[in-house]
Short mmCIF file of C-alpha atoms and ligand atoms in Angstrom, two decimals:
data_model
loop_
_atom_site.label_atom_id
_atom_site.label_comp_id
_atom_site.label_asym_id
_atom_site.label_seq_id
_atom_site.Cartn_x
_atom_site.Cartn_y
_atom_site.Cartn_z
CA UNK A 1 186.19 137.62 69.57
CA UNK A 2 187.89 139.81 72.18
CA UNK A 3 190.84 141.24 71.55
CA UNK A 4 193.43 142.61 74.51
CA UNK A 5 196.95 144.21 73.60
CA UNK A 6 199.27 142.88 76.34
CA UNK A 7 202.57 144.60 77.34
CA UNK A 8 205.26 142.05 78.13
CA UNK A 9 207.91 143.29 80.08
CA UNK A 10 210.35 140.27 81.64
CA UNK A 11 212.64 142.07 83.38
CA UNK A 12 215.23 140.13 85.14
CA UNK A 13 216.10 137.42 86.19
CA UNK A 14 214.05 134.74 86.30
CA UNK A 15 211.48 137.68 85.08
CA UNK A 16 212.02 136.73 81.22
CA UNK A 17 211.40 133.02 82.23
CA UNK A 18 208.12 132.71 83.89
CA UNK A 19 206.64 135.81 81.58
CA UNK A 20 207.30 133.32 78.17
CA UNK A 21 206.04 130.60 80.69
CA UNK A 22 202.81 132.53 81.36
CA UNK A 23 202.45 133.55 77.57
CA UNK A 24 203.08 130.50 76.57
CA UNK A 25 199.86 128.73 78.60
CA UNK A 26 198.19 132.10 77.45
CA UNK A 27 198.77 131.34 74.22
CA UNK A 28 197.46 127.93 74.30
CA UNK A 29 194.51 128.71 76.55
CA UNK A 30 193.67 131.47 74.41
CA UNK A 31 193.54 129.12 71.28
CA UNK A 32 191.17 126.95 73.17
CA UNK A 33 188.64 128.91 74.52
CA UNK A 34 188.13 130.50 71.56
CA UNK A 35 186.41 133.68 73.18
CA UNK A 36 189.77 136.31 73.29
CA UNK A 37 193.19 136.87 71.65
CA UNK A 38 195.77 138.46 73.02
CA UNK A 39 198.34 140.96 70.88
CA UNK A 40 201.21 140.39 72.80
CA UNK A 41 203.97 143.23 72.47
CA UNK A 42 207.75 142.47 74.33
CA UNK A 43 209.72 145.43 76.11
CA UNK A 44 213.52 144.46 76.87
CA UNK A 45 213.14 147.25 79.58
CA UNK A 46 215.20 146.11 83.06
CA UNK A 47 218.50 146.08 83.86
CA UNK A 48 220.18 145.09 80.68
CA UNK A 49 219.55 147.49 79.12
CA UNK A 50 220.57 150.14 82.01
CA UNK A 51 223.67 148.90 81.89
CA UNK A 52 223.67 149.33 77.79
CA UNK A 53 221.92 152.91 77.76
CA UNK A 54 221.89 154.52 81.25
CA UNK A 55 218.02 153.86 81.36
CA UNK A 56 215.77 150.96 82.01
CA UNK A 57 213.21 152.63 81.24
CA UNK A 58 213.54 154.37 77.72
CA UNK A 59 212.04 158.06 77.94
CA UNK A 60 208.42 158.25 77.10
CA UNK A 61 207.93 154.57 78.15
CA UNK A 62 205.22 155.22 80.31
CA UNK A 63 203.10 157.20 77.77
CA UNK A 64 203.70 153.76 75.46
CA UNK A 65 202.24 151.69 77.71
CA UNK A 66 199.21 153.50 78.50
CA UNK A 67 197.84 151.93 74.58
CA UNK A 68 197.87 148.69 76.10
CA UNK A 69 194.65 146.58 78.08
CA UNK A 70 197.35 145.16 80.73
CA UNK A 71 200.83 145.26 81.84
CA UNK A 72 202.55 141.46 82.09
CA UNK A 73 206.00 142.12 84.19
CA UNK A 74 208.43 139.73 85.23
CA UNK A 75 210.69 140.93 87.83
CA UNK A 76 213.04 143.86 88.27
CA UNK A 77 216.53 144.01 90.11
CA UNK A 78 220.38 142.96 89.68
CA UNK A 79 222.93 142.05 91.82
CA UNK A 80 225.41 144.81 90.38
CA UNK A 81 222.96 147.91 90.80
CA UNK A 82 221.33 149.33 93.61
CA UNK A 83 217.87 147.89 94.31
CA UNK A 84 217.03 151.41 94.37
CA UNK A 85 217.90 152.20 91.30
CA UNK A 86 215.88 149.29 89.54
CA UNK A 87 213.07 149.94 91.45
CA UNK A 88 212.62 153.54 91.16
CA UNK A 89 213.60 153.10 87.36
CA UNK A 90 211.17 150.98 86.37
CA UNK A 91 208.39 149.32 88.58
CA UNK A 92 207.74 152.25 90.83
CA UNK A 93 207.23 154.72 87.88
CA UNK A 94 204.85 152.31 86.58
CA UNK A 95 202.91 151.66 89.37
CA UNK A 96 202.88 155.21 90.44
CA UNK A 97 202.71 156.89 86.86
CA UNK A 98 199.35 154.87 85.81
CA UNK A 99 197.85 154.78 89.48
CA UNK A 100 197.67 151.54 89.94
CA UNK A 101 196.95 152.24 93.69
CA UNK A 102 195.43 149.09 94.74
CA UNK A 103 197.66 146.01 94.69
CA UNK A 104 195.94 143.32 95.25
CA UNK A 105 197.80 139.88 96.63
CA UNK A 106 195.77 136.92 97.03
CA UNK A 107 197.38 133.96 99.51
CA UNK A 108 195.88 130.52 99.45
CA UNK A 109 196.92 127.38 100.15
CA UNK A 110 196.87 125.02 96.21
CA UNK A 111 196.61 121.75 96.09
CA UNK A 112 199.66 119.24 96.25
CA UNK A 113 200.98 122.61 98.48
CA UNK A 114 201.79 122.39 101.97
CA UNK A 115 201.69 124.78 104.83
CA UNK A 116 204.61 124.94 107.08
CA UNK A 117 201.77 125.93 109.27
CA UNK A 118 200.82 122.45 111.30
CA UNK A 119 197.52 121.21 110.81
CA UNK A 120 196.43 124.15 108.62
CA UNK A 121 194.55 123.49 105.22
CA UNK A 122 193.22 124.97 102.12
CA UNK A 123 190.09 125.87 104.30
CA UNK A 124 191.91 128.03 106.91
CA UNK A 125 194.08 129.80 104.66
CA UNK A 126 192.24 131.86 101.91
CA UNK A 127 193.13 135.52 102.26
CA UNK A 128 193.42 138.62 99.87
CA UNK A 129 195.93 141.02 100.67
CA UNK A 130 195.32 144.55 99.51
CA UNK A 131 197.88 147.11 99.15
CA UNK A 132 198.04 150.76 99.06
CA UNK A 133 200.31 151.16 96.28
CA UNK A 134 200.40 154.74 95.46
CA UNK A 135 201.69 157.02 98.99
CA UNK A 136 202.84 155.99 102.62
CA UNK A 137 205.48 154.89 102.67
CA UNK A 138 206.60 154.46 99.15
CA UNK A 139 205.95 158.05 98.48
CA UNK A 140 209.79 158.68 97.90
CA UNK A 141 209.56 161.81 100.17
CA UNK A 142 212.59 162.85 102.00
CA UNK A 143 216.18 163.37 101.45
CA UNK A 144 219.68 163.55 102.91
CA UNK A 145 221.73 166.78 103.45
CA UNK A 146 225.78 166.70 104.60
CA UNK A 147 226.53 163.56 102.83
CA UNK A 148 229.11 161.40 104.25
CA UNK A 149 229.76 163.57 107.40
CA UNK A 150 229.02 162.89 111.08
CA UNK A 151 226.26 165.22 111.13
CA UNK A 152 224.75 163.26 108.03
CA UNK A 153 220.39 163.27 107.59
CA UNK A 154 218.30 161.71 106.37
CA UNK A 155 214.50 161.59 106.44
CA UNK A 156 212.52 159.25 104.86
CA UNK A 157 208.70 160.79 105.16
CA UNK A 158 205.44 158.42 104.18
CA UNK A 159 202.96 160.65 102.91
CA UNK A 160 199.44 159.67 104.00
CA UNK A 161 196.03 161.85 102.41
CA UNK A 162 192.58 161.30 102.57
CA UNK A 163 191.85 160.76 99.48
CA UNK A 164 194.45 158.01 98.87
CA UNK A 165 193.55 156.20 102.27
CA UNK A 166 189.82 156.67 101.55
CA UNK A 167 190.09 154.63 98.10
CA UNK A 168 192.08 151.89 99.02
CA UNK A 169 189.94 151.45 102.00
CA UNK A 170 186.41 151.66 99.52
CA UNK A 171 188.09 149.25 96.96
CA UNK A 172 189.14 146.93 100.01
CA UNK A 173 185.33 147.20 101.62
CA UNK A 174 184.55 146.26 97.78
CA UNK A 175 186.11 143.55 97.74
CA UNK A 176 185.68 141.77 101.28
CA UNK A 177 181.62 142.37 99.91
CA UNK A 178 182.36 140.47 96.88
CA UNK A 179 183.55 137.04 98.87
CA UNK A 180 181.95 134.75 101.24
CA UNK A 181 183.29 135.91 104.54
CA UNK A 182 182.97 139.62 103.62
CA UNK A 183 185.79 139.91 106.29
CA UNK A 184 187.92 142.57 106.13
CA UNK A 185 190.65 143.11 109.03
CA UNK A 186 192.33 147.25 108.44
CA UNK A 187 196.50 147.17 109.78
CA UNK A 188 197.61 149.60 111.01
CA UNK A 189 200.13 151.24 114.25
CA UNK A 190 198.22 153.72 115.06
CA UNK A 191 199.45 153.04 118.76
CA UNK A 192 203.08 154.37 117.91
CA UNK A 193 202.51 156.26 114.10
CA UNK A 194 199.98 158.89 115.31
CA UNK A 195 199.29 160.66 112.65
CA UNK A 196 198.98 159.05 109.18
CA UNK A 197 198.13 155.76 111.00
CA UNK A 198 195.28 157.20 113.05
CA UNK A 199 194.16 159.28 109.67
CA UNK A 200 193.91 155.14 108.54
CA UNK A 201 192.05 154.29 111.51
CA UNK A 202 189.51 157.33 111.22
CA UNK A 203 189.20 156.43 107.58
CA UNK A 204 188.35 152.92 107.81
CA UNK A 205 185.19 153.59 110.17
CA UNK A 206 183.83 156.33 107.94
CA UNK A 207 183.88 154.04 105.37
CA UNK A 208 182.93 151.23 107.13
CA UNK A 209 179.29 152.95 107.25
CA UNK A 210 178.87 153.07 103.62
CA UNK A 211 179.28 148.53 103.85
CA UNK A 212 177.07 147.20 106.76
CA UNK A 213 177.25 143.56 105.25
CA UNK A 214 181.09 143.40 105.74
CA UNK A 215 182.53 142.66 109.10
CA UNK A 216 185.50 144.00 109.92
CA UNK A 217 188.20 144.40 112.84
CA UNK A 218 191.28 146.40 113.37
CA UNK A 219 195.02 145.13 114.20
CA UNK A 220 198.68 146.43 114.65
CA UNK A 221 200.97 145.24 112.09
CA UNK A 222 203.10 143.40 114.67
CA UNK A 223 199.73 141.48 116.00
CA UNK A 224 198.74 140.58 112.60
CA UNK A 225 202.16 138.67 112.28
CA UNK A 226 201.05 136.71 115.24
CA UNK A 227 197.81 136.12 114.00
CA UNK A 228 198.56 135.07 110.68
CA UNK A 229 200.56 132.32 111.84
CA UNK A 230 198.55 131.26 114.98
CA UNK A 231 194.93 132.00 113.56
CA UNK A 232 195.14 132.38 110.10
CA UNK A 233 191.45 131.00 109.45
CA UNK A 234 190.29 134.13 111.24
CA UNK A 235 191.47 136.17 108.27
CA UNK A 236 189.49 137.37 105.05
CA UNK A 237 190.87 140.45 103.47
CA UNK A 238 193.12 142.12 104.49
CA UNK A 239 194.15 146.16 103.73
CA UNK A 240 197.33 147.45 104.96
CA UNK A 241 199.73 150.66 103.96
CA UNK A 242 202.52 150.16 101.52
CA UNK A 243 205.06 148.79 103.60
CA UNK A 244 202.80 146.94 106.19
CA UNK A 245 200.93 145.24 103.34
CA UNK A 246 205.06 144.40 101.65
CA UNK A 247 205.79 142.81 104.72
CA UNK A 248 202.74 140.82 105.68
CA UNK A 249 202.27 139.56 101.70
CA UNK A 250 205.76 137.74 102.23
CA UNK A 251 204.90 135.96 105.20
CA UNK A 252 201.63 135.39 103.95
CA UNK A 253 203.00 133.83 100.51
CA UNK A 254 205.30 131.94 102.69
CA UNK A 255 202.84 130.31 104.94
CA UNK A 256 200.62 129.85 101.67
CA UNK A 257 203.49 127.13 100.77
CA UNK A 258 206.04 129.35 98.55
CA UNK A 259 206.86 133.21 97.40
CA UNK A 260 207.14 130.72 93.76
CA UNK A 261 203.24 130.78 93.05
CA UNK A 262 201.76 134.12 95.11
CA UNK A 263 200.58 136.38 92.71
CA UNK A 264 200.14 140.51 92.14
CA UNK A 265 197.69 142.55 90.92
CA UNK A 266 198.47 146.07 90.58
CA UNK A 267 195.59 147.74 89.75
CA UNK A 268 193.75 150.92 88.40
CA UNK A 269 190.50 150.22 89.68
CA UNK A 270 188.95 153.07 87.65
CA UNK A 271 190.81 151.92 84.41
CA UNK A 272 191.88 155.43 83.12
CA UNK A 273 195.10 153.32 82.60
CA UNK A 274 196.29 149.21 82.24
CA UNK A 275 196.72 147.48 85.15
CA UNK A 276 199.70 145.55 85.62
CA UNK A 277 199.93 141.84 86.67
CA UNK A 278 203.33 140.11 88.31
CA UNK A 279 204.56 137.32 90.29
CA UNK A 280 205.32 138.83 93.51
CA UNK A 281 208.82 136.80 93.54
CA UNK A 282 211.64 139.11 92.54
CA UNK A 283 214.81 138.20 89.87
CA UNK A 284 216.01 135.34 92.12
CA UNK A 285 220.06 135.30 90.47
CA UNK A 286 220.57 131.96 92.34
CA UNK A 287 218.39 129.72 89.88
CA UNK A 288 218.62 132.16 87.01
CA UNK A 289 219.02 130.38 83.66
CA UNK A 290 219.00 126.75 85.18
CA UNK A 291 214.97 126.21 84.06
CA UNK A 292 213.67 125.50 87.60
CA UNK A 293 212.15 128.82 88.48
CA UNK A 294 208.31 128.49 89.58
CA UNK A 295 206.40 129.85 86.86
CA UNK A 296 203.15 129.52 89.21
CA UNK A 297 203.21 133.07 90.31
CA UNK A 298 202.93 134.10 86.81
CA UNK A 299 200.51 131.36 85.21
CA UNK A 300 198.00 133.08 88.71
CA UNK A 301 198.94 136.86 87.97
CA UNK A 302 197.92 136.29 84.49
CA UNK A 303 194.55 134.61 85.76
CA UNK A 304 194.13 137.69 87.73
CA UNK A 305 195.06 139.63 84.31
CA UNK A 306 192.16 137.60 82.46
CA UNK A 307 189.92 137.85 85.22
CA UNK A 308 190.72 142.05 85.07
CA UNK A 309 190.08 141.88 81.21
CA UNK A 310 186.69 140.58 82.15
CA UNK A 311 187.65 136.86 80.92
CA UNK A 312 186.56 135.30 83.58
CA UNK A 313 185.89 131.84 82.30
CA UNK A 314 189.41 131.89 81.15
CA UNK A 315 190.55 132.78 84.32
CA UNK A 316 188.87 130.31 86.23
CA UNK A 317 189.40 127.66 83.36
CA UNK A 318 193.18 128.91 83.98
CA UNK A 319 193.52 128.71 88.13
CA UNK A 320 192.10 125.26 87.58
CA UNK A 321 194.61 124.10 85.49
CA UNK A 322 197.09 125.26 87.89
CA UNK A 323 195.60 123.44 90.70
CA UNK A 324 195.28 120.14 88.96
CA UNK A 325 198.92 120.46 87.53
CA UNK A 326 200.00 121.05 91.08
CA UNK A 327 198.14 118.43 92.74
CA UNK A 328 199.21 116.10 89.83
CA UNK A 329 202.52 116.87 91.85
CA UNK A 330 204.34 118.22 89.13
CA UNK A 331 206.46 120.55 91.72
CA UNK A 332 209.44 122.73 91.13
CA UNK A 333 212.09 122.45 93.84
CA UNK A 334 211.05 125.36 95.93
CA UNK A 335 208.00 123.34 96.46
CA UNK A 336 209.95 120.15 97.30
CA UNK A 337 209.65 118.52 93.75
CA UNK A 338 212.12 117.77 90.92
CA UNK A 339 209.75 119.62 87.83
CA UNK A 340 211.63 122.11 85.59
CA UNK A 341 209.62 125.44 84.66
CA UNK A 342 209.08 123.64 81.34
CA UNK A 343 207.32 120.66 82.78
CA UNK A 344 205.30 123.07 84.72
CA UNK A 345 204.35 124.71 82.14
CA UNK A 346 203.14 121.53 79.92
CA UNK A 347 201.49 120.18 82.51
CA UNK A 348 199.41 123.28 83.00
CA UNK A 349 198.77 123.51 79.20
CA UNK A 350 197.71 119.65 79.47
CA UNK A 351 195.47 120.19 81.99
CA UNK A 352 193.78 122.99 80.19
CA UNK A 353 191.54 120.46 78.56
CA UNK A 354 190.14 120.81 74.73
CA UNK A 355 189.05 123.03 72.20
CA UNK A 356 185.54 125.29 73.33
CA UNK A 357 185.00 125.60 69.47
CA UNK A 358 181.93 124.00 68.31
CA UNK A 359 182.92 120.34 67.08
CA UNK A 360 186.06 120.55 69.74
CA UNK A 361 186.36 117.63 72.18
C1 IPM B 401 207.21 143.48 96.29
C2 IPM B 401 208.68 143.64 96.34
C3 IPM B 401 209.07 145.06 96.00
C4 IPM B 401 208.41 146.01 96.95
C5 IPM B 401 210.58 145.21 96.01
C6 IPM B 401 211.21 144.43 94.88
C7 IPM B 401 211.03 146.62 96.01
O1 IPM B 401 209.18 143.26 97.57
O2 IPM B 401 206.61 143.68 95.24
O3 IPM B 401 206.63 143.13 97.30
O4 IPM B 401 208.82 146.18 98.09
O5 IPM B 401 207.43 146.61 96.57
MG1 MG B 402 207.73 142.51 98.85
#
């Protein structure tokens, strides 16, 4: 029997909802397979308790969760503080203090899920995002000087280096290897950014050499929103910088059918430290509390987490679930149906199927 010690962290929002969701199917899948248990430990880091203790974040938190197998996070952000605050309080440090450099965003198109996209199906829209999660333009570099008079700066600097573009563009190569395709278009604007962009550009063919079997092809972030909705089967994986990649994953999750199911990955590829696994949805205060948030996102991020752990028959036992729940058509209302997060959640623990255990059904 495996054993994995999971960090919970909710968050806000609809955060704490779709993490008990996702623990809850975990839970139940776990009991059935028979194969892995997870120790589950909750963190009431977030907002709250900012507003309680200054903090969301209590000091030392990082060096508490670097114990655990995987991170399981909700959502972070509150309509009373500064998005800035949140995020540089609790996700960021995360992300950035364990070096969980490649986040990884798959977009498909599930069963039961439409496209706004006319005429496009599951078979033309199966893409993996990949985002550098660790520099550019999340770096937090820059600052402001003469505050609140007319000769007020700012400069906001993304931080590109060779070594951070060269892994993200290795564990993107990786990956566009490991699928059918092995497709993998690099974004970039290297026509206007001429610097850290072109550094991306230079990277991405000296790297290229080192994967012969995967195709690739370059585009400009503003081209790639074109393409995506115009000729979105021509698309495989996908790398992109830190912003680029924020952008594109929205639309893509969009024209996937709904930001409710896409998933995150945020990942140490090396595994010095746990990886960390969220819907890509944020706190969403509009349905807060009234039971009808998605809990997709996070029943697929913790596939991803089980398929990280090196569960993968879990995982795939898991994402099938999912899909037979949703083409059941048992739909929350961001997906045009009338299902609570509960009957979401039952449904997916239905479809599970029996006991693995010698004697089950
Ligand atoms: C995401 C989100 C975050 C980001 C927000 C909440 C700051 O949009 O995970 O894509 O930009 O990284
Ligand atoms: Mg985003």
């Amino acid at each position: 029997m495996n054993r994995y010690r999971i960090a919970a962290i909710g968050g806000d929002g609809i955060g704490p909802e779709v993490i008990e969701a996702g623990l809850e199917v975990l839970d139940a899948l776990a009991a059935r397979s028979g194969t892995f248990r997870l120790e589950v430990e909750r963190f009431d880091w977030g907002s709250a308790r900012y507003r309680r203790e200054g903090a969301l974040m209590p000091e030392g938190g990082l060096e508490r969760l670097k114990s655990f197998d995987a991170i399981y996070f909700g959502a972070v952000g509150a309509p009373d503080i500064p998005d800035h605050i949140t995020l540089w309080g609790l996700r960021l440090p995360i992300c950035q203090g364990l070096d969980q450099y490649a986040n990884v965003r798959p977009a498909r198109l599930l069963p039961g899920v439409k496209s706004p996209l006319a005429g496009v199906g599951p078979e033309d829209l199966d893409w993996v995002i990949v985002r550098e999660n660790s520099e550019g333009e999340y770096a937090g570099q820059g600052g402001r000087t003469h505050r609140g008079y007319p000769e007020e700066v700012a400069t906001e600097v993304a931080i590109f280096t060779r070594r951070g573009v060269e892994r993200i563009m290795r564990f993107a190569f990786s990956l566009a290897r490991s699928r059918p395709r092995k497709h993998l278009t690099v974004v970039t604007k290297s026509n206007a950014q001429r610097h850290g962009m072109v550094l991306w550009d230079e990277v991405a063919a000296e790297v290229a050499r080192d994967f012969p079997d995967v195709s690739w092809d370059k585009e400009l972030v503003d081209a790639m929103t074109a393409r995506m909705v115009r000729r979105p089967a021509s698309i495989d994986v996908v790398v992109a910088t830190n912003l680029h990649a924020d952008i594109l994953s929205d639309l893509a999750a969009a024209l996937a059918g709904s930001l409710g199911i896409a998933p995150t990955a945020n990942l140490d590829p090396e595994r010095r430290f746990p990886s960390m696994f969220e819907p890509i949805h944020g706190s969403a205060f509009d349905i807060t509390g009234k039971g009808i948030a998605n809990p997709v996102g996070s029943f697929w991020s913790a596939a991803m987490m089980l398929d990280h752990l090196g569960e993968k028959e879990a995982a795939r036992r898991l994402m099938g679930a999912i899909e037979s729940a949703l083409a059941a058509g048992v739909l929350t209302p961001d997906l045009g149906g009338k299902a609570t997060t509960g009957d979401v959640t039952r449904a997916v623990i239905d479809a599970l199927g029996g006991r693995n255990a010698p004697g089950g059904a």
